[in-house]
PDB file of C-alpha atoms in Angstrom:
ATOM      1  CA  UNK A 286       4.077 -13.401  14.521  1.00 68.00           C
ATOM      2  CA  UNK A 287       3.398 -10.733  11.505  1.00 80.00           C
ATOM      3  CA  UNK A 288       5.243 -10.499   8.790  1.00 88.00           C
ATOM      4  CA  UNK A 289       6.058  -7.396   9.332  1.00 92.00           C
ATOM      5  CA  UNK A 290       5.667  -5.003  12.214  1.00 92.00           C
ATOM      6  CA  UNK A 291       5.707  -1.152  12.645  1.00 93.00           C
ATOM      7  CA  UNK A 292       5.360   1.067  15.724  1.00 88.00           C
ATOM      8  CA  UNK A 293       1.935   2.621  14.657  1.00 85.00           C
ATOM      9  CA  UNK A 294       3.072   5.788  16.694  1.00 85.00           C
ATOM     10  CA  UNK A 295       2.218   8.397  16.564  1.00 90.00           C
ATOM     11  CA  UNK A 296       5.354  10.079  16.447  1.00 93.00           C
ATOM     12  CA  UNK A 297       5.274  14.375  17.214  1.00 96.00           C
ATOM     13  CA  UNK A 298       8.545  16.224  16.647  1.00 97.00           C
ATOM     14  CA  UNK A 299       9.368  19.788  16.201  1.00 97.00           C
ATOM     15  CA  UNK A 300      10.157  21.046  13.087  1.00 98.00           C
ATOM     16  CA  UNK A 301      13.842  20.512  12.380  1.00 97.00           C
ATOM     17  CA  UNK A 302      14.568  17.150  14.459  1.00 97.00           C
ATOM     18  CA  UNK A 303      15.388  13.682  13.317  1.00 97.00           C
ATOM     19  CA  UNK A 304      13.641  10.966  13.794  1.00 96.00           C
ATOM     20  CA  UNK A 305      13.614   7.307  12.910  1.00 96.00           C
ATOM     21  CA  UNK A 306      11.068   4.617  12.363  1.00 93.00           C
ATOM     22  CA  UNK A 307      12.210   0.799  12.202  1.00 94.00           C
ATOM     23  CA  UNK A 308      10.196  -2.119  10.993  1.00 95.00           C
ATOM     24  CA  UNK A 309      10.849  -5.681  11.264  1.00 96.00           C
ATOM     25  CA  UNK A 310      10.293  -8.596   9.098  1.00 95.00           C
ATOM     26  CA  UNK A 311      10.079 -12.282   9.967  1.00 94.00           C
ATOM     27  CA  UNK A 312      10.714 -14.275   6.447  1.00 92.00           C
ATOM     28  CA  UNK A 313      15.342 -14.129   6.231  1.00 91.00           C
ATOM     29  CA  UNK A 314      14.467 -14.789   2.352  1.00 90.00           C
ATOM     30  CA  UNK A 315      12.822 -11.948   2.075  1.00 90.00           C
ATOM     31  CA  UNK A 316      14.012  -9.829  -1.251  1.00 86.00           C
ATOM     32  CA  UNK A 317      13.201  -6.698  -1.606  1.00 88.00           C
ATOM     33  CA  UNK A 318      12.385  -3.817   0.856  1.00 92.00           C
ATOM     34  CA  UNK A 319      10.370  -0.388   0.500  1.00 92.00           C
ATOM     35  CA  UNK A 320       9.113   2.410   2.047  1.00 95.00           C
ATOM     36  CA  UNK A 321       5.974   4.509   0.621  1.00 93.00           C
ATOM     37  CA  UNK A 322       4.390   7.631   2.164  1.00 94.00           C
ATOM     38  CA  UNK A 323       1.089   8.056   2.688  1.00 90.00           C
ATOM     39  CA  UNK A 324      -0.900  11.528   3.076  1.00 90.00           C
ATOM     40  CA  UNK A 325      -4.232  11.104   4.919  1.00 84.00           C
ATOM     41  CA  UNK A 326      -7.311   9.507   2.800  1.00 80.00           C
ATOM     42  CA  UNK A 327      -4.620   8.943  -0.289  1.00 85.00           C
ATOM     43  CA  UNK A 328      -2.893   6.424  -1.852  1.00 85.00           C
ATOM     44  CA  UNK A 329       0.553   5.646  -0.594  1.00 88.00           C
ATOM     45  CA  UNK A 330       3.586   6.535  -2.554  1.00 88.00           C
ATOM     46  CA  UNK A 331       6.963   5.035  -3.066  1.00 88.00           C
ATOM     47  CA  UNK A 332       9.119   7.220  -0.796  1.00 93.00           C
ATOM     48  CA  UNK A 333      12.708   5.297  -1.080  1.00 92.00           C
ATOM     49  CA  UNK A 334      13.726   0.990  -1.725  1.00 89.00           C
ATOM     50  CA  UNK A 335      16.072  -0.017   0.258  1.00 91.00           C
ATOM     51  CA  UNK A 336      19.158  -1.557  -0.922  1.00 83.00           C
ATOM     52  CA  UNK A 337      21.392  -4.003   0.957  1.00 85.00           C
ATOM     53  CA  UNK A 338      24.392  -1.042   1.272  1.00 85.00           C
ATOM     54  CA  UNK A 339      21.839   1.631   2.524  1.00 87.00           C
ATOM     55  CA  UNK A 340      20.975   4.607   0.483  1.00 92.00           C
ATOM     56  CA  UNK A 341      20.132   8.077   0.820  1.00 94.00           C
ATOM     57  CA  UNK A 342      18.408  10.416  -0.787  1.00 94.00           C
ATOM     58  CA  UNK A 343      18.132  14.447   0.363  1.00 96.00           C
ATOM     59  CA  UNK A 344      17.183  14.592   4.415  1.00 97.00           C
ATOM     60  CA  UNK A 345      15.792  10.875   4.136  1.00 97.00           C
ATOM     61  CA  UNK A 346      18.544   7.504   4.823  1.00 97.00           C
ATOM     62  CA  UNK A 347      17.342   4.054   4.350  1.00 96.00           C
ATOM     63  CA  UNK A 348      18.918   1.340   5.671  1.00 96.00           C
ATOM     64  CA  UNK A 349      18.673  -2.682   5.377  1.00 95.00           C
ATOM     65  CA  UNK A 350      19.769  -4.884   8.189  1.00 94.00           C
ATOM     66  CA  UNK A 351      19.868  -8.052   7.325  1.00 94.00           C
ATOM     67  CA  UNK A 352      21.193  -9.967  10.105  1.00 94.00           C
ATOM     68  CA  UNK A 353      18.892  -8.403  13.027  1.00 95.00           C
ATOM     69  CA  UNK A 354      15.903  -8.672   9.884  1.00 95.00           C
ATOM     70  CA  UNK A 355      14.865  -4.869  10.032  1.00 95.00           C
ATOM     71  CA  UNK A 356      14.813  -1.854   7.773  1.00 96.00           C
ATOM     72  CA  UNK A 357      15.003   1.955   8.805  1.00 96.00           C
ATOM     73  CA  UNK A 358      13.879   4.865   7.851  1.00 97.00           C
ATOM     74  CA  UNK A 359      15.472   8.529   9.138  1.00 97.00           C
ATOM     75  CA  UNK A 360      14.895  11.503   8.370  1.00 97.00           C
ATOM     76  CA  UNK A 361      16.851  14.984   8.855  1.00 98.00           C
ATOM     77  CA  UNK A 362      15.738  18.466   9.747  1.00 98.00           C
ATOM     78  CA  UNK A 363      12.073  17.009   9.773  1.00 98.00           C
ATOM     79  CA  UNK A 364       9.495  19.399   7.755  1.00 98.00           C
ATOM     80  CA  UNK A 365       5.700  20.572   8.597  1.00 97.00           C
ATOM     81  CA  UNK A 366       5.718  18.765   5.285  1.00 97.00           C
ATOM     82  CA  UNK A 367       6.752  15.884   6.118  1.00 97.00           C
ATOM     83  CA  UNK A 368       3.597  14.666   8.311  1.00 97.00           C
ATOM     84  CA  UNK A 369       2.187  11.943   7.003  1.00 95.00           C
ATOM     85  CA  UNK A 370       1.849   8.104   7.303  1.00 93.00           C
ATOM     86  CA  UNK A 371       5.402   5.843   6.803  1.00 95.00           C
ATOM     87  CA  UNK A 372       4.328   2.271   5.194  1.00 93.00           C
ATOM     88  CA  UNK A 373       7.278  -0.029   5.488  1.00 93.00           C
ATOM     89  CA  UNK A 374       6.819  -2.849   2.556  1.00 91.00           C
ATOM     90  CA  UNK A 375       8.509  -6.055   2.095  1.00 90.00           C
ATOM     91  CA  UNK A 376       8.759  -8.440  -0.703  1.00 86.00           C
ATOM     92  CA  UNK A 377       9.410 -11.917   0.342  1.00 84.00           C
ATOM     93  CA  UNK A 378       9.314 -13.259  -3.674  1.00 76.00           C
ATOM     94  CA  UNK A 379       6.580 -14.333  -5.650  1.00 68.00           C
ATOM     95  CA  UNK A 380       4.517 -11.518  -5.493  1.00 66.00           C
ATOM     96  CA  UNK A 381       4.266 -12.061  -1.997  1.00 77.00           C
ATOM     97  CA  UNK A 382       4.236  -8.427  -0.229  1.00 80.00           C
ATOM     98  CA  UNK A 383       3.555  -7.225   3.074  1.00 86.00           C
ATOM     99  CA  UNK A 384       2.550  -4.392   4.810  1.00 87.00           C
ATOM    100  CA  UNK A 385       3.574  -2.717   7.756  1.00 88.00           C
ATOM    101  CA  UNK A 386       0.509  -0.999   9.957  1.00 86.00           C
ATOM    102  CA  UNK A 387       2.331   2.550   9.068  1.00 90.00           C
ATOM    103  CA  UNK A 388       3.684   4.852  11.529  1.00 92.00           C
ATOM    104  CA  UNK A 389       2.064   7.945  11.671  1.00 93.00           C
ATOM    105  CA  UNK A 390       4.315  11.123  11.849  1.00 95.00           C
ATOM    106  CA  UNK A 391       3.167  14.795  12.854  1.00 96.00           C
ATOM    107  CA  UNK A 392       5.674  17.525  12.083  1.00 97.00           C
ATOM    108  CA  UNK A 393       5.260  20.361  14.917  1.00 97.00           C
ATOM    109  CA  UNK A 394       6.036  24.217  14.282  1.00 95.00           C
TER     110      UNK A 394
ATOM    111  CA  UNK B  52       7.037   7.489 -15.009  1.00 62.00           C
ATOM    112  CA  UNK B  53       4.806   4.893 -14.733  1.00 69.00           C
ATOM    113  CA  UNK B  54       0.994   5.767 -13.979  1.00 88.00           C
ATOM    114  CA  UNK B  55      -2.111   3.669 -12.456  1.00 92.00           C
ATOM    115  CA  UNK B  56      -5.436   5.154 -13.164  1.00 94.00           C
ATOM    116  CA  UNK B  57      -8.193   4.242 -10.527  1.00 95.00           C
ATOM    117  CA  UNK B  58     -11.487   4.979 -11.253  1.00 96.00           C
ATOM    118  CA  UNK B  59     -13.833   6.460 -10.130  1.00 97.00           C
ATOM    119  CA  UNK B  60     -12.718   7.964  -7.254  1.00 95.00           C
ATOM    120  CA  UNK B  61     -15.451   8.331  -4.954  1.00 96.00           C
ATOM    121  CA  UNK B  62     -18.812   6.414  -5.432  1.00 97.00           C
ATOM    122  CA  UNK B  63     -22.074   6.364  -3.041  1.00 97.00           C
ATOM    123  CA  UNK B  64     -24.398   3.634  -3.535  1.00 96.00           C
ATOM    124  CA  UNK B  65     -27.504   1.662  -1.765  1.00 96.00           C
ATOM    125  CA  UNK B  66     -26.814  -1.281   0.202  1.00 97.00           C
ATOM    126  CA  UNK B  67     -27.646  -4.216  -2.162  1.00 96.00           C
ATOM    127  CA  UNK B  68     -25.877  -3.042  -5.219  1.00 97.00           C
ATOM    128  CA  UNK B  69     -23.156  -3.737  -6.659  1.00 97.00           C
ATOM    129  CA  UNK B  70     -20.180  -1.426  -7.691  1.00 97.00           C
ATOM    130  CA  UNK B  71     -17.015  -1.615 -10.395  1.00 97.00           C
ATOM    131  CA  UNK B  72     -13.796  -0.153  -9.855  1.00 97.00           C
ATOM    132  CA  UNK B  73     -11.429  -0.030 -12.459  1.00 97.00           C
ATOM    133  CA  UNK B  74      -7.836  -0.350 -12.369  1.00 95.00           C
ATOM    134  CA  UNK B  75      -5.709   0.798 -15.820  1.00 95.00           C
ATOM    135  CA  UNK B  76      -1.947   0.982 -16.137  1.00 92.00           C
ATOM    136  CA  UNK B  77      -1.295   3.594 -18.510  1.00 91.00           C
ATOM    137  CA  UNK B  78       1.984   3.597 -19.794  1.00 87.00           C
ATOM    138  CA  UNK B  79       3.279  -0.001 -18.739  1.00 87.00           C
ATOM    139  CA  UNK B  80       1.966  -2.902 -19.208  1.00 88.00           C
ATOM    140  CA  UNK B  81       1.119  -4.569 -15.645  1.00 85.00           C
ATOM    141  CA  UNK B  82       1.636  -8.630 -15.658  1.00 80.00           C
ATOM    142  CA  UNK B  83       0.558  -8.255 -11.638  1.00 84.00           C
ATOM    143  CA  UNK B  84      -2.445  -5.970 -10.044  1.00 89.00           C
ATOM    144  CA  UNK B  85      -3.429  -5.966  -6.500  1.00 91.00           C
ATOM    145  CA  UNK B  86      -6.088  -4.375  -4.659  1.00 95.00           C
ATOM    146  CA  UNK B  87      -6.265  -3.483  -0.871  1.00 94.00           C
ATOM    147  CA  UNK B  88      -8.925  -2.302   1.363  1.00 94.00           C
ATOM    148  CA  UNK B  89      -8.082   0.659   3.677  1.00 89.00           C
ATOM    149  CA  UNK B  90     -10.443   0.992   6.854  1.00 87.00           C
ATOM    150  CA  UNK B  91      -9.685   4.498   8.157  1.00 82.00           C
ATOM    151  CA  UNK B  92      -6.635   4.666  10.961  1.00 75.00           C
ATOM    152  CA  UNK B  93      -5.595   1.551   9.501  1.00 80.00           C
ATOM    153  CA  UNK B  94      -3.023  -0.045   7.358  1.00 80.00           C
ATOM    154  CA  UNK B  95      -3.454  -1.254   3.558  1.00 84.00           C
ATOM    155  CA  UNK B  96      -4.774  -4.967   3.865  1.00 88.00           C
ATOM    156  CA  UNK B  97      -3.923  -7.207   0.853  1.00 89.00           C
ATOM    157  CA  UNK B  98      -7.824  -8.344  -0.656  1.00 93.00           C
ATOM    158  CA  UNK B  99      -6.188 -10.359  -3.713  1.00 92.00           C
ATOM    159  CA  UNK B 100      -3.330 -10.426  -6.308  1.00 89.00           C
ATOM    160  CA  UNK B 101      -4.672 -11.034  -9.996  1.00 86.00           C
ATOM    161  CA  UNK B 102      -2.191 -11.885 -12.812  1.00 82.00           C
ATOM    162  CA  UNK B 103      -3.565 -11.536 -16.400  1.00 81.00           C
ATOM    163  CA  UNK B 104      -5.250 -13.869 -18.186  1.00 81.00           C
ATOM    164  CA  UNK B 105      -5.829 -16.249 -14.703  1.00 83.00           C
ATOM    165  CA  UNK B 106      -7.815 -16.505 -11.973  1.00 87.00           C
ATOM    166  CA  UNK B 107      -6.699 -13.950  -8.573  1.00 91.00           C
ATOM    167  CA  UNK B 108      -5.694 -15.182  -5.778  1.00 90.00           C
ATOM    168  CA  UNK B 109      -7.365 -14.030  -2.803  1.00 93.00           C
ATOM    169  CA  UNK B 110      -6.266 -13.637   0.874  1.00 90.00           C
ATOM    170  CA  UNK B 111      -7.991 -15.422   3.341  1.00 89.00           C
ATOM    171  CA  UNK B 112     -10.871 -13.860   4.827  1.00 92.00           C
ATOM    172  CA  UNK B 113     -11.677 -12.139   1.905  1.00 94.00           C
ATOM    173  CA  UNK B 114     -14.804 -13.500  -0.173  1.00 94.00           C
ATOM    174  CA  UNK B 115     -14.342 -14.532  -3.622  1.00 93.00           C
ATOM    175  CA  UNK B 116     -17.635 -14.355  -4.774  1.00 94.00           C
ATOM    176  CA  UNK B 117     -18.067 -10.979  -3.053  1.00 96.00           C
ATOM    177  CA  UNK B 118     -15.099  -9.309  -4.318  1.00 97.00           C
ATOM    178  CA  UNK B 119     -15.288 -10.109  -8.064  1.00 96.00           C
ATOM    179  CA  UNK B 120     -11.728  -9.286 -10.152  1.00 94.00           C
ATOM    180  CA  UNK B 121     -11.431  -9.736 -13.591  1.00 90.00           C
ATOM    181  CA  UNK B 122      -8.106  -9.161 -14.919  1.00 88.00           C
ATOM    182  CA  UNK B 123      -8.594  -9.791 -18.525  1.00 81.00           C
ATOM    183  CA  UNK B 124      -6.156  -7.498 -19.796  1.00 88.00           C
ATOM    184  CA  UNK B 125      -2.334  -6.253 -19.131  1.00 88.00           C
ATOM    185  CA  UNK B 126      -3.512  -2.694 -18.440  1.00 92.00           C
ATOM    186  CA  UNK B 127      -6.906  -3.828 -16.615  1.00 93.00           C
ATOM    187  CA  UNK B 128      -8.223  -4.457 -13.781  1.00 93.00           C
ATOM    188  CA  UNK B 129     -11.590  -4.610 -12.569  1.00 95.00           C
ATOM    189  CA  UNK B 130     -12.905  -5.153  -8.928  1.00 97.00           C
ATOM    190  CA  UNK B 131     -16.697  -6.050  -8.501  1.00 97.00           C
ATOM    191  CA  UNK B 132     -17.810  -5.083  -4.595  1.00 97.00           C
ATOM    192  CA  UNK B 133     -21.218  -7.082  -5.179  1.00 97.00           C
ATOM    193  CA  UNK B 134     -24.487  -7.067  -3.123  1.00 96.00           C
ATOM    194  CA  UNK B 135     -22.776  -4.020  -1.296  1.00 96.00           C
ATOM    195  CA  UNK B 136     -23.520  -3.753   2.851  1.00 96.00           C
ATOM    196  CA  UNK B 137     -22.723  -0.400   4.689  1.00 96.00           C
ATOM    197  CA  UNK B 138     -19.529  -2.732   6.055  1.00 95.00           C
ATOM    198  CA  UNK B 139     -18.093  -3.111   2.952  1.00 96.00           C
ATOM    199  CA  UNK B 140     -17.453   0.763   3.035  1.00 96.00           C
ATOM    200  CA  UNK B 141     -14.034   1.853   2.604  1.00 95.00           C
ATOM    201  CA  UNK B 142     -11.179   2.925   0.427  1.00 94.00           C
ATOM    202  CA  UNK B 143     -10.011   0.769  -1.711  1.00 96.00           C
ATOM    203  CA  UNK B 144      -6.808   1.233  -3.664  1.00 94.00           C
ATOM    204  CA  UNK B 145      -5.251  -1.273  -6.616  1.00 94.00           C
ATOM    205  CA  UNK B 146      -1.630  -1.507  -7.357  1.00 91.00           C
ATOM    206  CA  UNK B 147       0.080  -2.444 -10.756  1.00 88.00           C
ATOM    207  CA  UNK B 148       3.478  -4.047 -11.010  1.00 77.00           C
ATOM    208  CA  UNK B 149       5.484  -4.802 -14.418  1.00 70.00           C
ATOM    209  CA  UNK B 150       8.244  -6.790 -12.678  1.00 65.00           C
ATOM    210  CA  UNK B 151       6.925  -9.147 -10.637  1.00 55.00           C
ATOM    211  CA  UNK B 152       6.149  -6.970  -7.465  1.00 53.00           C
ATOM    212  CA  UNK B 153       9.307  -5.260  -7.189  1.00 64.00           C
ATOM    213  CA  UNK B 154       8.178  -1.978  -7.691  1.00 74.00           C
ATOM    214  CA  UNK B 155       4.286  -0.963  -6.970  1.00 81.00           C
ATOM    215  CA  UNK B 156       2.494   1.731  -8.968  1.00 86.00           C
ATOM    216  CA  UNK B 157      -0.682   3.278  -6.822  1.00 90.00           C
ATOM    217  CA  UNK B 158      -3.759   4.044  -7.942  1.00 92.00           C
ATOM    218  CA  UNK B 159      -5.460   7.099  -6.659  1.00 90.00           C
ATOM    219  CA  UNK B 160      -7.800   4.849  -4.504  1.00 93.00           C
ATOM    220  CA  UNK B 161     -11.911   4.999  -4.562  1.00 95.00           C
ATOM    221  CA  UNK B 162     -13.778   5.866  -1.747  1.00 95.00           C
ATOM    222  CA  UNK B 163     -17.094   3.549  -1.063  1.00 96.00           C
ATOM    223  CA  UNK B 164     -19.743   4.200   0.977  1.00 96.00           C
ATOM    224  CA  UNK B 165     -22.687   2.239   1.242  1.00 97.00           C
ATOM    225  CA  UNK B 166     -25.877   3.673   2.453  1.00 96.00           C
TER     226      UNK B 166
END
């Protein structure tokens, strides 16, 4: 089983919908829990962390489960600017990270 | 805030070669670098974690005399893609970290290709 895993997508919404990617992780000790954006043919960038109480920051909500060992990622009143690539990333200590495969997100007028 | 400095950016070069990239944290120092390969429509795949001052650690599957990293400093990096094949063309993209991981710092990623 991965480390982590991530429905590749793609995912195509209108403009203005929610939508919500999970990703799972297999290691309980793992620590510490991102989420990075990636724009086609760049690097990624950190997007949110994810803290154990959930956080939120503008149309974007991040959310830890622990118990079911998956993280979330939704976003509000989706953008054209918002298309890009989601990378889910987990820490499990140690400088041990993992990546998910990305879901891919396309934003439609 | 903090900033990772990747260069160069794009490089062409015959197959046989070999070909530096250079990884420099520029306002932090970074006790951890990574570097990942990116094959297009694919995800970031780990190559090796290098702490300064030892040896990296590389992923399996990856060759370590191949993929040459020196990390002799705490705000350098330096990948070595030697005796370069056309399959070894890709984007590769190196990472700094100042606390163990936590929190990864991008660099802007250099494009290979090898002719």
């Amino acid at each position: 089983r991965k480390e982590v895993e991530q429905d590749p997508g793609p995912f195509n919404v209108p403009e203005g919908a929610t939508v919500a990617f999970n990703c799972t992780y297999s290691n309980s000790a793992s620590q510490s829990f991102f989420w990075y954006r990636q724009d086609c043919r760049k690097e990624p960038k950190l997007l949110m962390s994810v803290y154990s109480s959930g956080n939120e920051d503008g149309r974007f909500t991040a959310q830890l489960n622990r118990a079911s060992q998956y993280i979330s990622l939704l976003i509000r009143d989706s953008k054209l600017s918002d298309s890009a690539t989601y990378l889910c990333v987990v820490n499990t200590g140690a400088n041990n990270l993992f990546f998910g495969t990305g879901t891919r997100l396309t934003v439609i007028p | 805030g903090a900033v990772v400095s990747q260069h160069p950016s794009r490089v062409i070069c015959k197959s046989g070669t070999s070909v530096k990239i250079e990884c420099r944290s520029l306002d932090f120092q970074a006790t951890t670098m990574f570097w990942y390969r990116q094959f297009p429509k694919q995800s970031l795949m780990l190559m090796a974690t290098s702490n300064e001052g030892s040896k990296a650690t590389y992923e399996q599957g990856v060759e370590k005399d191949k993929f040459l990293i020196n990390h002799a400093s705490l705000t350098l990096s330096t990948l070595t893609v030697t005796s370069a094949h056309p399959e070894d063309s890709s984007f590769y993209i190196c990472s700094a970290s100042a606390d163990s991981g936590l929190v990864l710092h991008f660099g802007n990623g250099t494009r290979l290709t090898v002719t």
